[in-house]
Structure formats: C-alpha cells, structure tokens
CSV table of C-alpha atoms in Angstrom, one decimal:
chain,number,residue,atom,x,y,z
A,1,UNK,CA,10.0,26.5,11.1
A,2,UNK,CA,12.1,24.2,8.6
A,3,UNK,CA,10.3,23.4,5.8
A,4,UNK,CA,11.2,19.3,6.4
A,5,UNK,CA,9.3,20.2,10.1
A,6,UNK,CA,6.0,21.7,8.0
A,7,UNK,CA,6.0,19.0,5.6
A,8,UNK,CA,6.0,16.4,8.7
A,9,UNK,CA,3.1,18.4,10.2
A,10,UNK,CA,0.9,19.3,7.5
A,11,UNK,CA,1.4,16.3,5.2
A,12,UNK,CA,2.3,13.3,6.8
A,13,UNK,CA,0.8,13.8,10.7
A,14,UNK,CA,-2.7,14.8,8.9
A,15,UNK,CA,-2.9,11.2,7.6
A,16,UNK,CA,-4.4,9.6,10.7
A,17,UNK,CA,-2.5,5.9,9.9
A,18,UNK,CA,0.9,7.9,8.9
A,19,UNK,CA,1.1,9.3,12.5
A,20,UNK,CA,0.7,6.0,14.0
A,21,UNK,CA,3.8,4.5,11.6
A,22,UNK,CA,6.1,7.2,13.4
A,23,UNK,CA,7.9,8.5,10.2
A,24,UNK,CA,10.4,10.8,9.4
A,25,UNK,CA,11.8,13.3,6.8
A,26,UNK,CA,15.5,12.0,6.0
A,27,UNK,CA,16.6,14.2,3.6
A,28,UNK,CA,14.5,16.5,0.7
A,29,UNK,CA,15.5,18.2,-2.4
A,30,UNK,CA,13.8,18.3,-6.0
A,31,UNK,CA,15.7,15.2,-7.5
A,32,UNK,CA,14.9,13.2,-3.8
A,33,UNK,CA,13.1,12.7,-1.0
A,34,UNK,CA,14.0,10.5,1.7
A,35,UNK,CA,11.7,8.8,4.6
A,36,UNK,CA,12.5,6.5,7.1
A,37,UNK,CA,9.9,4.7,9.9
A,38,UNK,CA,11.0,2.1,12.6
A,39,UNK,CA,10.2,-2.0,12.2
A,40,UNK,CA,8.6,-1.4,15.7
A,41,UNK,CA,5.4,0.1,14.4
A,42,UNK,CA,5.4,-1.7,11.3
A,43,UNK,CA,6.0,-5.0,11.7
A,44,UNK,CA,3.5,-7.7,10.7
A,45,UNK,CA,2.7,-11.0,13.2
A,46,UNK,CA,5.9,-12.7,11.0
A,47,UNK,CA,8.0,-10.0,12.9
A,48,UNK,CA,9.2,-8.3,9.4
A,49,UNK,CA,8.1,-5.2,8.0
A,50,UNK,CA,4.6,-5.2,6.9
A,51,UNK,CA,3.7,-4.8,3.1
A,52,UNK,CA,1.5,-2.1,3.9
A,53,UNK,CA,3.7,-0.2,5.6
A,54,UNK,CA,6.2,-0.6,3.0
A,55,UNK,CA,3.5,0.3,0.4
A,56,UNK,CA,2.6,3.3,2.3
A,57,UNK,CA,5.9,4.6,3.2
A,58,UNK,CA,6.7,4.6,-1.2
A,59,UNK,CA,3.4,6.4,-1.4
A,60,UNK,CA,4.2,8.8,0.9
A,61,UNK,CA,8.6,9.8,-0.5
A,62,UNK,CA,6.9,9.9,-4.2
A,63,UNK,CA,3.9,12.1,-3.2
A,64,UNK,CA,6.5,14.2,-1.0
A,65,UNK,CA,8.6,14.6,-3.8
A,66,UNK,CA,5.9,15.8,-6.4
A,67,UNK,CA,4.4,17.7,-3.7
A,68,UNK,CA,7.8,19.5,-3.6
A,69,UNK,CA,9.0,19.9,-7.3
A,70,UNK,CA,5.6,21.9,-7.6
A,71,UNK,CA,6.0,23.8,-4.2
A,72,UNK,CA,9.5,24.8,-4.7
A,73,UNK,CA,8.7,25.8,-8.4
A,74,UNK,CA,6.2,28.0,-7.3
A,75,UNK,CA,3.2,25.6,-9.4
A,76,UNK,CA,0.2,26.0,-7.7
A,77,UNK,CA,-2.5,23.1,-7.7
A,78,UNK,CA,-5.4,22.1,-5.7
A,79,UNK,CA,-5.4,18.4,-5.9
A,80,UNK,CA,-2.9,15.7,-5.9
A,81,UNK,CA,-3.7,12.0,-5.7
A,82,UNK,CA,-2.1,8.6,-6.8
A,83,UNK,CA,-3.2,7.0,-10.2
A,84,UNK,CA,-1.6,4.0,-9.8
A,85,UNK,CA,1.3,1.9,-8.7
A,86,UNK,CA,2.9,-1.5,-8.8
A,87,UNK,CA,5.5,-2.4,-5.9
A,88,UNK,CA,7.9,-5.8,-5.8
A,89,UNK,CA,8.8,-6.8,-2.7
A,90,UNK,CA,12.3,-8.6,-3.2
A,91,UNK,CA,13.3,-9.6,0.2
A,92,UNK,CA,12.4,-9.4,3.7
A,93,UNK,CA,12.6,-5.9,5.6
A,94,UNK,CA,14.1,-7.2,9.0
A,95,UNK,CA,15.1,-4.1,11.0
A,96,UNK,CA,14.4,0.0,10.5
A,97,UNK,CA,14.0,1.3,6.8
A,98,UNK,CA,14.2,3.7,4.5
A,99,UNK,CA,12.2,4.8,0.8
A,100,UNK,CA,14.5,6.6,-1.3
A,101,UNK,CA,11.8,8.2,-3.9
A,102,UNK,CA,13.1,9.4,-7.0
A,103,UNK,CA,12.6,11.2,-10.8
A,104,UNK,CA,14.7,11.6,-13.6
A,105,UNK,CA,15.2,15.0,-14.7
A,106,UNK,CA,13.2,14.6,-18.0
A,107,UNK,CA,10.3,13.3,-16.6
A,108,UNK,CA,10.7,16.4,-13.8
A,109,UNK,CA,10.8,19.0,-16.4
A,110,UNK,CA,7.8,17.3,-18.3
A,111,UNK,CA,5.9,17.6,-16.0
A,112,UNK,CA,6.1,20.9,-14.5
A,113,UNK,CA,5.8,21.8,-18.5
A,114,UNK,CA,2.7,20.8,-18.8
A,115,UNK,CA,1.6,21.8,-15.1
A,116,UNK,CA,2.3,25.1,-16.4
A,117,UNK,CA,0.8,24.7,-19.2
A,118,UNK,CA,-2.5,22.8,-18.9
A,119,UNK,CA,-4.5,22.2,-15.7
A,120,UNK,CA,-3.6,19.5,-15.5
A,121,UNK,CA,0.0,17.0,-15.2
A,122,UNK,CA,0.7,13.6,-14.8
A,123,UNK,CA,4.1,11.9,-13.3
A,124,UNK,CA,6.3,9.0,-13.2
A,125,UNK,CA,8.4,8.2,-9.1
A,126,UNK,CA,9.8,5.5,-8.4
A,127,UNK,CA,11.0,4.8,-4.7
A,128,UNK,CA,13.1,2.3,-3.7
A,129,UNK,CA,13.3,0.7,0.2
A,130,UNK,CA,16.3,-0.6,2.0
A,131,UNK,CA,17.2,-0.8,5.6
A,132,UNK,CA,18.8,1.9,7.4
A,133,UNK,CA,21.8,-0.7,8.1
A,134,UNK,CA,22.2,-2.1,4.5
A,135,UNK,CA,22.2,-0.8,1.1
A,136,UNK,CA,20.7,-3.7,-0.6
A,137,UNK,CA,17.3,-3.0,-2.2
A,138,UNK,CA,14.3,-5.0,-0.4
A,139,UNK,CA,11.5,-3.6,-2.4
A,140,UNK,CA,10.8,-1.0,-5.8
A,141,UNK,CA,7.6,0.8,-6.1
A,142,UNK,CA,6.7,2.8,-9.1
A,143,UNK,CA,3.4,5.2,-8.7
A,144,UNK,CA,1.7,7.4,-10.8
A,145,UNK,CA,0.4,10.8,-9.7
A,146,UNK,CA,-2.1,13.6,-11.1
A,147,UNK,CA,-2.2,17.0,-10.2
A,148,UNK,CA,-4.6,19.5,-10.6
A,149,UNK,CA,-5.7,22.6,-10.8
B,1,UNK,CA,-14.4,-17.6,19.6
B,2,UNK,CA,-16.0,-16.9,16.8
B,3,UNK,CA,-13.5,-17.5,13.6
B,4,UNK,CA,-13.5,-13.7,13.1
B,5,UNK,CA,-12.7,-12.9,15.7
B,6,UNK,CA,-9.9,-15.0,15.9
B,7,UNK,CA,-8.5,-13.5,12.5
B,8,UNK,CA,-9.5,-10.2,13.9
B,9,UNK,CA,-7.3,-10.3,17.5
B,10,UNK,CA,-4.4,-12.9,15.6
B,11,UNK,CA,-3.9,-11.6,12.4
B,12,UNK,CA,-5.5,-7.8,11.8
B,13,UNK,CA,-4.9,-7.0,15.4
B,14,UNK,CA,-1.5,-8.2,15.7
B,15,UNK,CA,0.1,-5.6,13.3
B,16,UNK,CA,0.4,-1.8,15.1
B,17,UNK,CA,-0.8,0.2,11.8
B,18,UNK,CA,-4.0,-1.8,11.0
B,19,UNK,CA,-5.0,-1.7,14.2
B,20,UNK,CA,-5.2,2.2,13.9
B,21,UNK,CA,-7.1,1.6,11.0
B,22,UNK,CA,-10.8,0.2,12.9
B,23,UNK,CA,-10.5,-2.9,9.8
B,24,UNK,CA,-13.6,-4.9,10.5
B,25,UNK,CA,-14.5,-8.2,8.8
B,26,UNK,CA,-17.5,-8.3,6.8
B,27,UNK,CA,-17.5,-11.5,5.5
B,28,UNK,CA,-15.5,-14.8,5.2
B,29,UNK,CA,-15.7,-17.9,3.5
B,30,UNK,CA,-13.0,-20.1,1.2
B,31,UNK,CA,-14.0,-17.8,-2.3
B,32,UNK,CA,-14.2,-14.3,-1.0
B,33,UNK,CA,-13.1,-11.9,2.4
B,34,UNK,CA,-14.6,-8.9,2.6
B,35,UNK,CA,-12.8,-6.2,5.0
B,36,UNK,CA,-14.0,-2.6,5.8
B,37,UNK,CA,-13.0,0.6,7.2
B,38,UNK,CA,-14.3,4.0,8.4
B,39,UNK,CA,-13.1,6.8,5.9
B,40,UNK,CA,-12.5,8.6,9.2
B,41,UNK,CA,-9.5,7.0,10.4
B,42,UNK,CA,-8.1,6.6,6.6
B,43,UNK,CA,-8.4,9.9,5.1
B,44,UNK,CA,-5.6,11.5,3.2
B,45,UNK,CA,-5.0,15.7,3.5
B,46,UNK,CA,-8.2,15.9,1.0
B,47,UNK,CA,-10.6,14.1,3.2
B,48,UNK,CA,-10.9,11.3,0.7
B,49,UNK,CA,-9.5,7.5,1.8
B,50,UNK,CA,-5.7,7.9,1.4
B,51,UNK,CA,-3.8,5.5,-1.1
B,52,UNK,CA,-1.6,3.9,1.6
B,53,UNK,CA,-4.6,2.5,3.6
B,54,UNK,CA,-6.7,1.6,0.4
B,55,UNK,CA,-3.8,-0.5,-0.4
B,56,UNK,CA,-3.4,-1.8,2.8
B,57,UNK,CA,-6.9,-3.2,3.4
B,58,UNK,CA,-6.4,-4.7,-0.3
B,59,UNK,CA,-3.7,-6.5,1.1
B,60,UNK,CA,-5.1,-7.1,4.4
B,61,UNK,CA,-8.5,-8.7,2.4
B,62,UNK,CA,-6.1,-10.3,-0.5
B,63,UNK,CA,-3.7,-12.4,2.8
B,64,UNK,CA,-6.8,-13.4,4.6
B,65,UNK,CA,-8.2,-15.0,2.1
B,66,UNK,CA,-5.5,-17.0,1.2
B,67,UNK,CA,-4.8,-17.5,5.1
B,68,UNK,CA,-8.4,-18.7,4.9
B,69,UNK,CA,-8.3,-21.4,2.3
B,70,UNK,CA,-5.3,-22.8,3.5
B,71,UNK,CA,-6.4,-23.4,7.5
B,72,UNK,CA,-9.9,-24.3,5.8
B,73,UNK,CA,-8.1,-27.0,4.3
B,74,UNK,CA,-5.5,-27.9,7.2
B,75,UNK,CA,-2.7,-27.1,4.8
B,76,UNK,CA,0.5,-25.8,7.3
B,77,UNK,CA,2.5,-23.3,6.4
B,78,UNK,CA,5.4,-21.6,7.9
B,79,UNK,CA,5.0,-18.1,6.2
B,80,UNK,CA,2.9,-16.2,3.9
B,81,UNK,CA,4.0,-13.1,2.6
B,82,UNK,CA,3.1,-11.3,-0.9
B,83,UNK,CA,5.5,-11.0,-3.4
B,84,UNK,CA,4.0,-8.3,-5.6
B,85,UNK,CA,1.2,-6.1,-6.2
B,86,UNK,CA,-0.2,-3.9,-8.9
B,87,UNK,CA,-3.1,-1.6,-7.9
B,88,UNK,CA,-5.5,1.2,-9.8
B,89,UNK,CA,-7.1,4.1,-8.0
B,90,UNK,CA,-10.3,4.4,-10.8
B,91,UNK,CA,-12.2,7.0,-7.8
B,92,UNK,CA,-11.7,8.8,-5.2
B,93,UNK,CA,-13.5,6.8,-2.5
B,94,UNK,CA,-15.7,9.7,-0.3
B,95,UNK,CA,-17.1,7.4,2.4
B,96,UNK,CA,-16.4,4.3,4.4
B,97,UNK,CA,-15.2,1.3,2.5
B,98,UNK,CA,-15.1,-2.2,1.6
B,99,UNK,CA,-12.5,-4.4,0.2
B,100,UNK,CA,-13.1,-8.0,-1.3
B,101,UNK,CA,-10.8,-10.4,-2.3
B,102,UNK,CA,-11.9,-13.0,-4.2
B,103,UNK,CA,-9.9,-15.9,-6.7
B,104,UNK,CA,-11.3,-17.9,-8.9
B,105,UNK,CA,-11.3,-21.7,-8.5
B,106,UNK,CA,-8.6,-23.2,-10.5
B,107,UNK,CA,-6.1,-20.8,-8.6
B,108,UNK,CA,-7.4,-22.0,-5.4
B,109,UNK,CA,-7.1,-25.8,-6.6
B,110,UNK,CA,-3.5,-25.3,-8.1
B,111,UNK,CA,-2.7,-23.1,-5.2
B,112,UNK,CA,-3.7,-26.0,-2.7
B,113,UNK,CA,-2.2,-29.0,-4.8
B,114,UNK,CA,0.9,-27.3,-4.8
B,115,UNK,CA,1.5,-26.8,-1.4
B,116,UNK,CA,0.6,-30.5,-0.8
B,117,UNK,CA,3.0,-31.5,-3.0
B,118,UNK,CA,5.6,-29.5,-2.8
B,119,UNK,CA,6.9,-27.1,0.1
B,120,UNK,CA,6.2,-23.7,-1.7
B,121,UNK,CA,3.3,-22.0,-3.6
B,122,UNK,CA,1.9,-18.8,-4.6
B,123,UNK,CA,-1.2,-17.5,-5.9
B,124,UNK,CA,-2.9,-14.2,-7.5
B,125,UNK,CA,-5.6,-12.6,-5.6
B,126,UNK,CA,-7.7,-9.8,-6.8
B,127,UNK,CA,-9.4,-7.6,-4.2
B,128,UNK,CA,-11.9,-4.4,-5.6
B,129,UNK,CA,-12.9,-1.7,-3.3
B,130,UNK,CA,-16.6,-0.1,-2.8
B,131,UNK,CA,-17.7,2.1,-1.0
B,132,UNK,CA,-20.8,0.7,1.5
B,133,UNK,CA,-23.5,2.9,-0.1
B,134,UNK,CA,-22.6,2.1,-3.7
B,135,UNK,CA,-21.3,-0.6,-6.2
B,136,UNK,CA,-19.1,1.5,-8.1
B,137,UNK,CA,-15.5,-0.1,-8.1
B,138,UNK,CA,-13.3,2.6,-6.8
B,139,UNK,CA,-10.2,0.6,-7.0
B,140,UNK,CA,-8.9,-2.6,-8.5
B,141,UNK,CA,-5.8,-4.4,-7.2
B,142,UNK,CA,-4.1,-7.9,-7.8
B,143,UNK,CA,-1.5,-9.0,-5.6
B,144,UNK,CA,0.6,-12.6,-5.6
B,145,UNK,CA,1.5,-14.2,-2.3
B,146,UNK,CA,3.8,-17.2,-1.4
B,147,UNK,CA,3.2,-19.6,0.4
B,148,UNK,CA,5.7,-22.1,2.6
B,149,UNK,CA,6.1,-24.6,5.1
C-alpha cells in the first residue's frame, strides 16, 4: 500500500466530517504536502467554497505535513493536536481547490531538535489555498501544532 | 416554521459538510447563538473533537448570529461571508459541545448603522466553546464578517 493511500485511510477517512468533504492526497514530501477537495461538497448556500471547509482542509496539509516530518524521521509521539491558527480569506473559492501546506527548513529542523530532545515540540505551517485552475492565492492559514510524547 | 428551524434547513442544512456534522441550535436571539454538536460525528484520530469542526461550528455560531441581527432588523443584504479569523484550542474538548457567539452592543449598533448607510459592513464576532457538562472555555475564536447588499 502507498504510503499517500495509508495516510488517506488512517488519517483523513478516520475523521468522520473529512470523509464527507471527499479529499485527496496531491502530492507529499517533508518540505510539502498537498490536498485537494471538490467545491461540490464544500460549497456553502452562496455557491462558493465554505470557510470551514477551507479552514479544515489547511488544518488537515499542515497536520499531514508534521505528521510526516516526524514519521519519515523515525520521531515517535503519541499525541498531535493544533494550538492555534489564524486564516485570511482573500478572495472567493469559486471552483475545485487546493492547500499547499508548507515549513521552512529552519523551523523543520527546530523542531525535530527538540522532539528529539524533550517530550515535547512545538511548530510553525503555513498553508496556502488556490484553485486547481488558477495559481492566485484565495486564502493563507498559519497553525500551530504540539507534539508529544 | 419555527425560526430555527428555518436557519436549520436554509442555512446549516444547506451546506453538505455541516450537515454531516448533526449542528443543532440551542439558542437564538439578536446578542448571542448558541450551536452544538455530538463529539461523535466530530472526533479527530484521538477521539477528542477535531480542530476542523471546532472551527467550523465557531464559524457556523459566529455567521448566524450576524445573519440574525441583520433579518431581525430587516436590513438586506446580498452576501455575507467572513473575512478572517483567529482561533485558540486552550483544551481538548472530550464530550459533546457548544459554541456561542456573542458581540457586544456597540458592534452591533455600528455594524447596523453602517449597512443602512452605506452598502458594505463588517463586524467582529467572538464565539467560545464548552463542553455541555462543564463551563470550562475550551476554545476561543474571533472571526470578522462582511456584510453587502
């Protein structure tokens, strides 16, 4: 099984409102991850993406991606949750779209640092959402995760 | 029709992930929404309420509210959309939950003046989550929304 196909099973389809926004694995390394979802499922009554699907969809590249540094790093941890975020939705989302989540190495290398080092590690994504069509930027999130062990 | 259950079947109803989500409104009146959800149909991987739906019925509580005062005061509007959002995850939240938007007056009144006035508006709403068994503020978000017509 390819890793992206385990990620899409045991991560995002265990998340009961994930499953029903239909998304998908783009593209996944330790820099990136890439998810997309169709406006068909989450669209609000204006007909344009809905914020919380666009919310969601950032939560879900940047925790992807942290969830990956440590996995592919061999860091073990038994918790990882979101701190905090703040998002800016810049223009509407009118047709299928992407979040592009991302770290700079620094804050990558910090962080698996002190992973390793305490039992605990805090980190910095941000995640950036345009339409599959376009590359202009509709909305930036950055989050704030904690992991554990 | 009860006015909740209008909102209910026009607004929550109307968008494909919330409906998955079993939102139900609590309460509803021109100062404060309240919104809840079963931790059942929101969970994350841990079996605590996942990020992306805490957000979401933040949101969800945050645009009724504001949908609220302005039918309330037979102010039209074309659209209403948010703009931006900030949001803190203080606890994990281990059982079913509420969200409740509230603003204080003088937004309201400035918020209402200015769409009378003029053909665009926004305002800053801040919703807190509980869980139904306790008054412990889990999380704490603060959202802007525009307004136009």
């Amino acid at each position: 099984m390819e890793l992206k196909d385990t990620y899409k099973d045991e991560l995002l389809n265990s998340i009961p409102i994930v499953s029903g926004m239909k998304v998908d694995i783009e593209s996944l390394s330790e820099h990136e991850v890439c998810l997309s979802a169709p406006l068909a499922t989450n669209s609000n009554y204006e007909g344009t993406a809905f914020g919380g699907s666009l919310n969601t969809l950032c939560i879900l590249s940047a925790y992807l991606l942290t969830h990956h540094i440590m996995k592919s790093n061999q860091l073990s941890f038994k918790s990882l949750v979101i701190q905090n975020s703040k998002i800016d939705y810049l223009h509407p989302v009118e047709s299928d779209f992407i979040a592009k989540a991302s770290c700079s190495l620094k804050n990558s290398a910090h962080f698996k640092s002190m992973l390793e080092k305490k039992s605990i590690a805090r980190i910095e994504i941000e995640s950036q959402v345009t339409t599959k069509q376009s590359e202009k930027i509709c909305v930036i999130f950055k989050g704030r995760f904690v992991a554990s062990n």
